[in-house]
Structures are given as C-alpha cells and as structure tokens.
Amino acid sequence: MPTVPPISRDPSPPTTTLGYALFATRWLQAPLYFGLVAAQGVYVYKFFNELWALILRCVTGQATETYVMLAVLKLVDVVMIANLLIMVIVGGYETFVSRIGLQGHRDQPEWLSHVNSNVLKVKLATAIVGISSVHLLQMFVDVHHTSRHSLLWGTVIHMAFIASAAILAYMSGPMAAQAERASQHAHGGHQAHHTHPEHAAERPAEKVFVPAQATSHDDEPSTEQRLRAAGFPARKLLEDFDAEHPRSFDQDAVARLGKLDFVAARRNVVFVGPPGTGKTHLAVGLGVRACQAGHSVLFATAAEWAARLAAARDAGRLTEELDALDAHPLLIVDEVGYTPFDAEAAALFFKLVTHRYERASLIVTTDRPLGRWDEIFGGPSALAMVDRLAHHAEVVRIEGDSYRMRRVTSAWADRGC
C-alpha cells in the first residue's frame, strides 16, 4: 500500500513568528476591559444611591426645585458616563482585542458592525462633550453657589471638548475616504457593475457569474467588500423605504426582519406584491444590513440564478456549486414570476430551495402568491418547492400601485399633459 508522503513545511520566518507574538499581546488588554466592567458596577451603585437620596428628600419635603434639578442632572451624568463606559468596553474590545460574535443579534448596536478606531474616537469625543454639557448645566443651575472662576473655566473646558470633537470628526472624514479609495483600487478590477430593471433604464444582456468560493476566516472581508461582492443593483437602506406609498404592508414584520434574527435561525423571507411596490428595495435593504452585520450575501434575479445553476450543471459541478453557496448565509432571489421557467429551470430552483432548506436563508421577491407558483414553475416540483420555502418563512404581502408609474404620472401632470 503506497504511503502518503508527509507535507513539507517551510519554517516560519522569524519576522512572522515575532509578528504573531506581538499580535497575541493584545490579549493583555482584556483584563483592562473587565476592570471597566467593575467600574460600571460602581456607577450603577452610585446611581441608585443618588436616586434613593432624592426620593427620601422628596418624601420628607426637604427637596427644593433647584435640588431636584441638580439631583436629576447628577443621575443623567452618571448614566452618560455609564454609556461612555459601555462604548469603550464593547467598541474598544471589538476593535483592539478580538471580534465579538454578535452578528445578527437583535440587540447589536448599529455602530458595532462598522466600528474602527476612527469611529470609536469620534463617538467617545461626542460622549465626552455630552457629559461636559451636563456638568456645565449643573453649574448654571446652581449659579448662586458657583464662583465666576469656576463658570469661566467650565465654559472654556467645554468649548475645548467641542473643538476637539469637531477636529476628530473632520480628520476621520479624509481617513475614511482614503481607505475607501484604497479598497476601490484594490478591488476595482475584479468587481462587476450590476443593474436592475427596477432601478435603471438599460441593463446588460448577459451577466457573468464567478463560481461561489468559500471565504477564508483568516482574511475576513470588510463591510465594503461584502457589499461589493453581493452584487446589489443599488444600495438601498431599510430606513429609506417610503412606507407611505404601499396601500398596506406589515411594517412590524419588516422591522422585526431588520434585526436579522431570520438569518441566524436559517429562515426565509418572501415579499409578495405587484411590480413597483418596493419588494426589491426591502430585499436589498435587508441584504445591506446583513452585510453590515458580517454576513456574506449574494443577490441576483431569478433568471440570473437559473442561468448560474444551469451553467454549473452543464459543467458537471452543480453539487459543488450548491455546496459553495453555503458559504453565503443569505441569498436573494429577485423577480420570481416575471418570466415563466421551463421544466429544467424549475428543477434547478427546486434543487436550490431544497439544498438551502433549514441550512441557510433565502429572500425571494415575487409578484405571485405562493399558491400560484405552479404558473411559474410547471410540473410537480412547484408544490414541493413552495412547501419547503414557506415552512420556515416570513411572508410579507405588499399591496399598492407602482411607485415608478406614480412618479411618471406626476411628471406628466406637472407638464400639464
């Protein structure tokens, strides 16, 4: 029996070993953050101690209006310092020590998905300005017991904090722009520009897909890289969706989906509604938020997914392609139902849905209710596909007129036509 030769490995260069050793010293900071957690406990004790003193003074009738106002400002001051502490603890640990795996958690702070040293410094400076404002307000409220010297220097120090925060914010802008240009330069030659009929007048006749590749955890892509690799036709945010346009849709369901719990639970989302009611906007908005939370996302229309799977099948690597797509926790399939599919395309979609079932999430936009998908996918696979897709799915129905047609009608009305 032939023996497998051992894999020879070149010894690590001393510089690499030294670099790893130096990088490992970041864990020396971990006890510092646990110390800040203890300090936060001290502030919790101080808060309730001040609150109890305020309640006692109010109950016994010894609290004047000025005292109540000063006591409340002290409580606000304690809370703001506690907020500053949690920002340093969570943001600093995430930036300088180790990643905190909270992607998609319902309580994840908005800024944690794109935290870096510049963002953290600006937010800390802003928080310090807020705390300084409370201290200065306390001086003005108790002005009769505050010397002019204290008021003067309190104001000067507060203005210095404001100036420092403004300078940090100004400097972080060019730094972020420089990093953005570097990222575009590094990846500009490899990124394809995608268009979509709901967002552009023209689109390329054919879209070339690169086979899905598993991402390396040793070289985790940035949020910008994930957004570019997703292939969104345009970057749409959930916050920019015109909730007043549809005649009806479940806003609570969309807000709940925005927490991305469905991605962690490997559930699906189906947006159903007429063309132009914002299905693609909502799907892209969820995809963008998933990218910001650290998830890998792929977007394509139903026709493009059919072409991609057909190319993999013709190359004899359909199973490998479906397995490779598992590296993306979220796939978005847009425009299901706009064009009918033959039996071969229906079988490919059935394989995609079946393979992702209880394994990873799908977002599907369609103009047909799931009960009418036999009109799109002929054959017996349609019912089985719908059964698996809808089993663990949030179905959001959107009713209304086309947003684009409304804008066209409004434009004609403005011209007096």
Short mmCIF file of C-alpha atoms in Angstrom, two decimals:
data_model
loop_
_atom_site.label_atom_id
_atom_site.label_comp_id
_atom_site.label_asym_id
_atom_site.label_seq_id
_atom_site.Cartn_x
_atom_site.Cartn_y
_atom_site.Cartn_z
CA MET A 1 0.00 0.00 0.00
CA PRO A 2 1.59 3.28 -1.06
CA THR A 3 2.33 5.67 1.71
CA VAL A 4 1.35 9.29 1.53
CA PRO A 5 4.47 11.48 1.67
CA PRO A 6 4.45 13.96 4.52
CA ILE A 7 3.76 17.54 3.64
CA SER A 8 6.90 19.58 3.97
CA ARG A 9 6.50 22.95 5.56
CA ASP A 10 8.99 25.73 5.39
CA PRO A 11 9.98 27.07 8.77
CA SER A 12 8.22 30.27 9.65
CA PRO A 13 10.41 33.32 9.19
CA PRO A 14 11.50 34.93 12.46
CA THR A 15 9.70 38.12 11.49
CA THR A 16 6.42 36.23 11.05
CA THR A 17 6.80 34.49 14.41
CA LEU A 18 7.64 37.79 16.08
CA GLY A 19 4.65 39.41 14.42
CA TYR A 20 2.29 36.73 15.70
CA ALA A 21 3.77 37.04 19.17
CA LEU A 22 3.34 40.80 19.18
CA PHE A 23 -0.19 40.47 17.87
CA ALA A 24 -1.01 37.99 20.65
CA THR A 25 -0.09 40.61 23.24
CA ARG A 26 -3.43 42.30 22.50
CA TRP A 27 -4.93 39.85 25.00
CA LEU A 28 -3.08 41.71 27.75
CA GLN A 29 -5.75 44.40 27.34
CA ALA A 30 -8.59 42.00 28.15
CA PRO A 31 -8.28 42.44 31.96
CA LEU A 32 -8.46 46.20 31.45
CA TYR A 33 -11.92 45.89 29.92
CA PHE A 34 -13.05 43.61 32.76
CA GLY A 35 -11.84 46.35 35.11
CA LEU A 36 -14.07 48.81 33.25
CA VAL A 37 -16.96 46.41 33.76
CA ALA A 38 -16.30 46.61 37.51
CA ALA A 39 -16.21 50.41 37.23
CA GLN A 40 -19.58 50.28 35.54
CA GLY A 41 -20.90 48.35 38.53
CA VAL A 42 -19.63 51.16 40.77
CA TYR A 43 -21.61 53.68 38.72
CA VAL A 44 -24.73 51.52 38.97
CA TYR A 45 -24.34 51.63 42.77
CA LYS A 46 -23.78 55.39 42.66
CA PHE A 47 -26.89 55.88 40.52
CA PHE A 48 -29.21 54.07 42.90
CA ASN A 49 -27.56 55.73 45.90
CA GLU A 50 -28.26 59.19 44.40
CA LEU A 51 -31.78 58.13 43.41
CA TRP A 52 -32.56 56.89 46.92
CA ALA A 53 -31.31 60.14 48.44
CA LEU A 54 -33.51 62.12 46.04
CA ILE A 55 -36.57 60.03 46.89
CA LEU A 56 -36.01 60.48 50.63
CA ARG A 57 -35.63 64.26 50.30
CA CYS A 58 -38.79 64.48 48.20
CA VAL A 59 -40.83 62.29 50.58
CA THR A 60 -39.76 64.29 53.64
CA GLY A 61 -40.43 67.62 51.89
CA GLN A 62 -36.82 68.79 52.11
CA ALA A 63 -36.22 68.90 48.36
CA THR A 64 -36.32 72.29 46.68
CA GLU A 65 -36.82 72.72 42.95
CA THR A 66 -33.14 73.54 42.48
CA TYR A 67 -32.11 70.46 44.44
CA VAL A 68 -34.37 68.19 42.38
CA MET A 69 -33.00 69.61 39.14
CA LEU A 70 -29.40 69.19 40.30
CA ALA A 71 -30.08 65.66 41.54
CA VAL A 72 -31.67 64.68 38.23
CA LEU A 73 -28.71 66.14 36.35
CA LYS A 74 -26.40 64.04 38.55
CA LEU A 75 -28.39 60.95 37.60
CA VAL A 76 -28.16 61.89 33.92
CA ASP A 77 -24.44 62.46 34.35
CA VAL A 78 -23.99 59.00 35.87
CA VAL A 79 -25.98 57.40 33.04
CA MET A 80 -23.99 59.20 30.35
CA ILE A 81 -20.69 58.13 31.92
CA ALA A 82 -22.01 54.55 32.09
CA ASN A 83 -22.89 54.82 28.39
CA LEU A 84 -19.38 56.04 27.70
CA LEU A 85 -18.00 53.07 29.60
CA ILE A 86 -20.04 50.52 27.65
CA MET A 87 -18.99 52.17 24.41
CA VAL A 88 -15.33 51.87 25.41
CA ILE A 89 -15.79 48.31 26.68
CA VAL A 90 -17.64 46.91 23.68
CA GLY A 91 -16.16 49.07 20.94
CA GLY A 92 -12.62 49.01 22.28
CA TYR A 93 -12.62 45.25 22.85
CA GLU A 94 -14.08 44.67 19.35
CA THR A 95 -11.50 46.97 17.74
CA PHE A 96 -8.31 46.26 19.64
CA VAL A 97 -8.64 42.80 21.22
CA SER A 98 -10.97 40.36 19.49
CA ARG A 99 -14.17 40.18 17.47
CA ILE A 100 -17.38 39.83 19.45
CA GLY A 101 -19.59 37.36 17.58
CA LEU A 102 -22.91 39.19 17.82
CA GLN A 103 -23.67 39.46 14.10
CA GLY A 104 -27.40 39.48 13.59
CA HIS A 105 -28.21 39.70 17.31
CA ARG A 106 -31.35 41.72 17.93
CA ASP A 107 -29.56 43.92 20.49
CA GLN A 108 -26.43 44.57 18.43
CA PRO A 109 -25.64 48.32 18.41
CA GLU A 110 -25.85 49.93 14.98
CA TRP A 111 -22.28 51.22 15.15
CA LEU A 112 -20.73 47.89 16.17
CA SER A 113 -20.95 46.45 12.63
CA HIS A 114 -18.57 49.09 11.27
CA VAL A 115 -16.62 50.06 14.36
CA ASN A 116 -13.00 51.09 13.92
CA SER A 117 -10.55 53.28 15.75
CA ASN A 118 -11.68 56.48 13.96
CA VAL A 119 -15.38 55.82 14.58
CA LEU A 120 -14.67 54.94 18.21
CA LYS A 121 -12.65 58.10 18.84
CA VAL A 122 -15.33 60.35 17.33
CA LYS A 123 -18.09 58.67 19.33
CA LEU A 124 -16.06 58.92 22.54
CA ALA A 125 -15.37 62.60 21.90
CA THR A 126 -19.07 63.20 21.29
CA ALA A 127 -19.98 61.40 24.51
CA ILE A 128 -17.44 63.47 26.46
CA VAL A 129 -18.97 66.66 25.03
CA GLY A 130 -22.37 65.48 26.25
CA ILE A 131 -21.05 64.79 29.75
CA SER A 132 -19.31 68.17 29.81
CA SER A 133 -22.60 69.80 28.78
CA VAL A 134 -24.36 68.24 31.76
CA HIS A 135 -21.64 69.43 34.14
CA LEU A 136 -21.83 72.95 32.73
CA LEU A 137 -25.60 72.94 33.03
CA GLN A 138 -25.26 71.95 36.68
CA MET A 139 -23.05 74.99 37.24
CA PHE A 140 -25.60 77.31 35.63
CA VAL A 141 -28.50 75.82 37.57
CA ASP A 142 -26.60 76.31 40.84
CA VAL A 143 -25.09 79.61 39.70
CA HIS A 144 -25.60 81.29 43.09
CA HIS A 145 -23.24 78.78 44.70
CA THR A 146 -20.73 78.66 41.83
CA SER A 147 -17.85 81.08 41.61
CA ARG A 148 -17.24 83.11 38.46
CA HIS A 149 -13.82 81.49 38.22
CA SER A 150 -15.43 78.00 38.06
CA LEU A 151 -18.01 79.16 35.50
CA LEU A 152 -15.31 80.68 33.30
CA TRP A 153 -13.07 77.66 33.31
CA GLY A 154 -16.01 75.27 32.97
CA THR A 155 -17.08 77.10 29.82
CA VAL A 156 -13.54 77.17 28.43
CA ILE A 157 -13.04 73.45 29.05
CA HIS A 158 -16.41 72.67 27.49
CA MET A 159 -15.52 74.66 24.35
CA ALA A 160 -12.17 72.83 24.20
CA PHE A 161 -14.03 69.50 24.23
CA ILE A 162 -16.31 70.73 21.41
CA ALA A 163 -13.33 71.87 19.35
CA SER A 164 -11.54 68.54 19.90
CA ALA A 165 -14.61 66.55 18.82
CA ALA A 166 -15.02 68.72 15.71
CA ILE A 167 -11.35 68.24 14.77
CA LEU A 168 -11.57 64.48 15.25
CA ALA A 169 -14.73 64.29 13.14
CA TYR A 170 -13.10 66.41 10.42
CA MET A 171 -9.97 64.24 10.40
CA SER A 172 -11.89 60.96 10.31
CA GLY A 173 -13.60 62.00 7.07
CA PRO A 174 -10.43 62.12 4.90
CA MET A 175 -9.13 58.96 6.58
CA ALA A 176 -12.30 57.06 5.73
CA ALA A 177 -12.25 58.43 2.18
CA GLN A 178 -8.63 57.35 1.76
CA ALA A 179 -9.46 53.84 2.97
CA GLU A 180 -12.42 53.74 0.59
CA ARG A 181 -10.25 54.75 -2.37
CA ALA A 182 -7.68 52.12 -1.44
CA SER A 183 -10.40 49.46 -1.27
CA GLN A 184 -11.80 50.52 -4.64
CA HIS A 185 -8.34 50.49 -6.18
CA ALA A 186 -7.62 47.03 -4.83
CA HIS A 187 -10.89 45.53 -5.97
CA GLY A 188 -11.97 47.73 -8.85
CA GLY A 189 -10.56 45.41 -11.49
CA HIS A 190 -12.49 42.42 -10.17
CA GLN A 191 -15.93 43.89 -9.48
CA ALA A 192 -18.78 43.75 -11.98
CA HIS A 193 -21.36 46.55 -12.06
CA HIS A 194 -24.88 45.16 -11.79
CA THR A 195 -28.01 46.87 -13.00
CA HIS A 196 -31.66 46.04 -12.49
CA PRO A 197 -34.84 46.87 -14.41
CA GLU A 198 -36.45 48.38 -11.32
CA HIS A 199 -33.60 50.89 -10.95
CA ALA A 200 -32.18 51.53 -14.44
CA ALA A 201 -33.39 52.03 -17.98
CA GLU A 202 -30.76 49.76 -19.51
CA ARG A 203 -29.10 46.55 -18.39
CA PRO A 204 -26.52 44.24 -19.94
CA ALA A 205 -27.85 41.35 -21.97
CA GLU A 206 -25.77 38.83 -20.06
CA LYS A 207 -24.34 38.68 -16.59
CA VAL A 208 -21.20 36.69 -15.95
CA PHE A 209 -21.05 34.89 -12.65
CA VAL A 210 -17.93 33.80 -10.85
CA PRO A 211 -18.48 30.43 -9.12
CA ALA A 212 -19.06 30.80 -5.42
CA GLN A 213 -15.97 30.36 -3.28
CA ALA A 214 -15.82 29.74 0.42
CA THR A 215 -14.44 32.73 2.26
CA SER A 216 -11.32 32.40 4.35
CA HIS A 217 -11.68 33.23 8.01
CA ASP A 218 -8.01 34.19 8.09
CA ASP A 219 -8.71 37.11 5.76
CA GLU A 220 -12.18 38.29 6.78
CA PRO A 221 -13.60 40.72 4.19
CA SER A 222 -14.63 44.21 5.22
CA THR A 223 -18.19 45.51 5.10
CA GLU A 224 -17.42 47.38 1.88
CA GLN A 225 -16.02 44.22 0.29
CA ARG A 226 -19.12 42.25 1.30
CA LEU A 227 -21.38 44.94 -0.14
CA ARG A 228 -19.50 44.95 -3.43
CA ALA A 229 -19.38 41.17 -3.69
CA ALA A 230 -23.13 40.88 -3.02
CA GLY A 231 -23.97 42.27 -6.47
CA PHE A 232 -26.79 44.58 -5.38
CA PRO A 233 -28.30 46.56 -8.27
CA ALA A 234 -28.15 49.63 -6.00
CA ARG A 235 -27.56 50.13 -2.30
CA LYS A 236 -30.93 50.63 -0.70
CA LEU A 237 -31.45 51.06 3.03
CA LEU A 238 -34.49 49.97 5.00
CA GLU A 239 -34.59 53.44 6.55
CA ASP A 240 -35.07 54.99 3.10
CA PHE A 241 -38.12 52.90 2.20
CA ASP A 242 -41.23 55.03 1.57
CA ALA A 243 -43.61 53.36 3.99
CA GLU A 244 -46.42 55.74 2.97
CA HIS A 245 -46.54 54.52 -0.63
CA PRO A 246 -47.96 50.98 -0.32
CA ARG A 247 -51.63 50.80 0.50
CA SER A 248 -50.84 48.09 3.02
CA PHE A 249 -47.88 46.09 4.27
CA ASP A 250 -46.76 44.74 7.62
CA GLN A 251 -44.34 47.37 8.94
CA ASP A 252 -43.87 45.44 12.18
CA ALA A 253 -42.77 42.37 10.24
CA VAL A 254 -40.22 44.41 8.27
CA ALA A 255 -38.90 45.99 11.47
CA ARG A 256 -38.62 42.54 13.01
CA LEU A 257 -36.79 41.23 9.95
CA GLY A 258 -34.41 44.18 10.19
CA LYS A 259 -32.98 42.63 13.36
CA LEU A 260 -31.70 39.76 11.15
CA ASP A 261 -32.85 37.03 13.52
CA PHE A 262 -34.10 35.11 10.47
CA VAL A 263 -30.52 34.78 9.17
CA ALA A 264 -29.26 33.26 12.41
CA ALA A 265 -32.32 30.97 12.52
CA ARG A 266 -31.85 29.97 8.83
CA ARG A 267 -35.36 31.11 7.97
CA ASN A 268 -36.62 32.54 4.69
CA VAL A 269 -38.36 35.76 3.71
CA VAL A 270 -40.83 36.15 0.84
CA PHE A 271 -42.01 39.56 -0.36
CA VAL A 272 -45.19 39.29 -2.43
CA GLY A 273 -46.72 42.19 -4.33
CA PRO A 274 -47.32 43.86 -7.69
CA PRO A 275 -44.38 45.35 -9.62
CA GLY A 276 -43.06 48.68 -8.37
CA THR A 277 -44.27 48.34 -4.76
CA GLY A 278 -40.80 48.19 -3.21
CA LYS A 279 -40.13 44.46 -2.89
CA THR A 280 -36.62 44.76 -4.30
CA HIS A 281 -35.90 47.79 -2.10
CA LEU A 282 -36.82 45.85 1.03
CA ALA A 283 -34.87 42.77 -0.07
CA VAL A 284 -31.76 44.83 -0.83
CA GLY A 285 -32.18 46.76 2.42
CA LEU A 286 -32.14 43.52 4.41
CA GLY A 287 -29.17 42.33 2.36
CA VAL A 288 -27.21 45.52 3.02
CA ARG A 289 -27.93 45.27 6.74
CA ALA A 290 -26.81 41.62 6.71
CA CYS A 291 -23.54 42.65 5.05
CA GLN A 292 -23.04 45.31 7.69
CA ALA A 293 -23.62 42.66 10.37
CA GLY A 294 -20.83 40.49 8.94
CA HIS A 295 -22.83 38.08 6.76
CA SER A 296 -21.93 37.19 3.18
CA VAL A 297 -24.81 37.88 0.77
CA LEU A 298 -25.44 37.21 -2.92
CA PHE A 299 -28.12 38.99 -4.98
CA ALA A 300 -29.45 38.03 -8.44
CA THR A 301 -32.71 37.88 -10.31
CA ALA A 302 -34.49 34.56 -10.74
CA ALA A 303 -33.42 34.42 -14.39
CA GLU A 304 -29.79 35.03 -13.41
CA TRP A 305 -29.89 32.33 -10.74
CA ALA A 306 -31.35 29.92 -13.30
CA ALA A 307 -28.51 30.75 -15.72
CA ARG A 308 -25.91 30.31 -12.98
CA LEU A 309 -27.23 26.92 -11.88
CA ALA A 310 -27.63 25.76 -15.48
CA ALA A 311 -24.01 26.67 -16.23
CA ALA A 312 -22.86 24.70 -13.17
CA ARG A 313 -24.99 21.73 -14.22
CA ASP A 314 -23.64 21.78 -17.76
CA ALA A 315 -20.11 21.86 -16.34
CA GLY A 316 -20.89 18.84 -14.18
CA ARG A 317 -20.41 20.74 -10.91
CA LEU A 318 -23.96 21.54 -9.75
CA THR A 319 -23.48 19.78 -6.41
CA GLU A 320 -20.20 21.62 -5.82
CA GLU A 321 -21.84 24.95 -6.69
CA LEU A 322 -24.71 24.38 -4.25
CA ASP A 323 -22.22 23.40 -1.54
CA ALA A 324 -20.13 26.50 -2.26
CA LEU A 325 -23.20 28.71 -1.88
CA ASP A 326 -23.43 27.50 1.72
CA ALA A 327 -20.61 29.97 2.43
CA HIS A 328 -23.24 32.72 1.97
CA PRO A 329 -25.77 32.72 4.84
CA LEU A 330 -28.18 34.78 2.72
CA LEU A 331 -29.14 34.53 -0.95
CA ILE A 332 -31.60 36.96 -2.55
CA VAL A 333 -33.71 35.78 -5.50
CA ASP A 334 -35.43 38.74 -7.16
CA GLU A 335 -38.31 38.84 -9.68
CA VAL A 336 -39.68 35.32 -9.33
CA GLY A 337 -42.70 35.14 -11.64
CA TYR A 338 -41.80 37.87 -14.10
CA THR A 339 -40.96 35.21 -16.70
CA PRO A 340 -42.07 31.55 -16.76
CA PHE A 341 -39.48 28.77 -16.44
CA ASP A 342 -39.25 25.51 -18.31
CA ALA A 343 -39.08 22.15 -16.57
CA GLU A 344 -35.26 22.15 -16.42
CA ALA A 345 -35.09 25.60 -14.79
CA ALA A 346 -37.85 24.59 -12.35
CA ALA A 347 -35.85 21.50 -11.38
CA LEU A 348 -32.77 23.66 -10.74
CA PHE A 349 -34.72 26.03 -8.50
CA PHE A 350 -36.14 23.06 -6.65
CA LYS A 351 -32.59 21.83 -6.00
CA LEU A 352 -31.56 25.29 -4.74
CA VAL A 353 -34.50 25.62 -2.35
CA THR A 354 -34.15 22.02 -1.17
CA HIS A 355 -30.44 22.39 -0.59
CA ARG A 356 -30.90 25.61 1.44
CA TYR A 357 -33.82 24.18 3.44
CA GLU A 358 -33.07 24.57 7.17
CA ARG A 359 -29.42 25.19 6.22
CA ALA A 360 -29.30 28.85 5.16
CA SER A 361 -31.65 31.72 4.35
CA LEU A 362 -33.33 32.88 1.17
CA ILE A 363 -35.06 36.18 0.43
CA VAL A 364 -37.46 35.90 -2.51
CA THR A 365 -39.43 38.69 -4.20
CA THR A 366 -42.36 37.69 -6.38
CA ASP A 367 -45.49 39.13 -7.95
CA ARG A 368 -47.42 35.87 -7.47
CA PRO A 369 -48.77 34.40 -4.25
CA LEU A 370 -47.07 31.13 -3.35
CA GLY A 371 -50.26 29.26 -4.17
CA ARG A 372 -49.91 30.32 -7.82
CA TRP A 373 -46.29 29.33 -8.30
CA ASP A 374 -47.43 26.42 -10.46
CA GLU A 375 -47.99 29.14 -13.10
CA ILE A 376 -44.25 29.93 -12.96
CA PHE A 377 -42.71 26.54 -12.36
CA GLY A 378 -44.59 23.89 -14.27
CA GLY A 379 -44.58 20.34 -13.08
CA PRO A 380 -44.88 18.61 -9.71
CA SER A 381 -41.78 20.30 -8.24
CA ALA A 382 -43.60 23.62 -7.73
CA LEU A 383 -45.71 22.36 -4.82
CA ALA A 384 -42.75 20.70 -3.10
CA MET A 385 -40.63 23.83 -3.63
CA VAL A 386 -43.27 26.09 -2.08
CA ASP A 387 -43.70 23.67 0.83
CA ARG A 388 -40.01 23.86 1.73
CA LEU A 389 -39.67 27.59 1.06
CA ALA A 390 -42.69 28.58 3.15
CA HIS A 391 -42.17 26.12 6.02
CA HIS A 392 -39.76 28.44 7.85
CA ALA A 393 -40.58 31.73 6.18
CA GLU A 394 -41.92 35.19 6.91
CA VAL A 395 -44.28 36.09 4.07
CA VAL A 396 -44.81 39.85 3.72
CA ARG A 397 -47.57 40.95 1.35
CA ILE A 398 -47.33 44.43 -0.16
CA GLU A 399 -50.34 45.99 -1.84
CA GLY A 400 -50.34 49.21 -3.84
CA ASP A 401 -49.67 50.84 -7.17
CA SER A 402 -46.32 51.04 -8.90
CA TYR A 403 -44.08 53.69 -7.37
CA ARG A 404 -42.43 54.30 -10.74
CA MET A 405 -45.76 54.75 -12.54
CA ARG A 406 -46.85 57.20 -9.85
CA ARG A 407 -43.74 59.28 -10.49
CA VAL A 408 -44.32 59.18 -14.25
CA THR A 409 -47.93 60.24 -13.82
CA SER A 410 -46.88 63.04 -11.50
CA ALA A 411 -44.30 64.24 -14.03
CA TRP A 412 -46.91 64.34 -16.81
CA ALA A 413 -49.28 66.20 -14.53
CA ASP A 414 -46.60 68.79 -13.77
CA ARG A 415 -46.14 69.36 -17.51
CA GLY A 416 -49.83 69.99 -17.91
CA CYS A 417 -50.34 66.96 -20.18
#
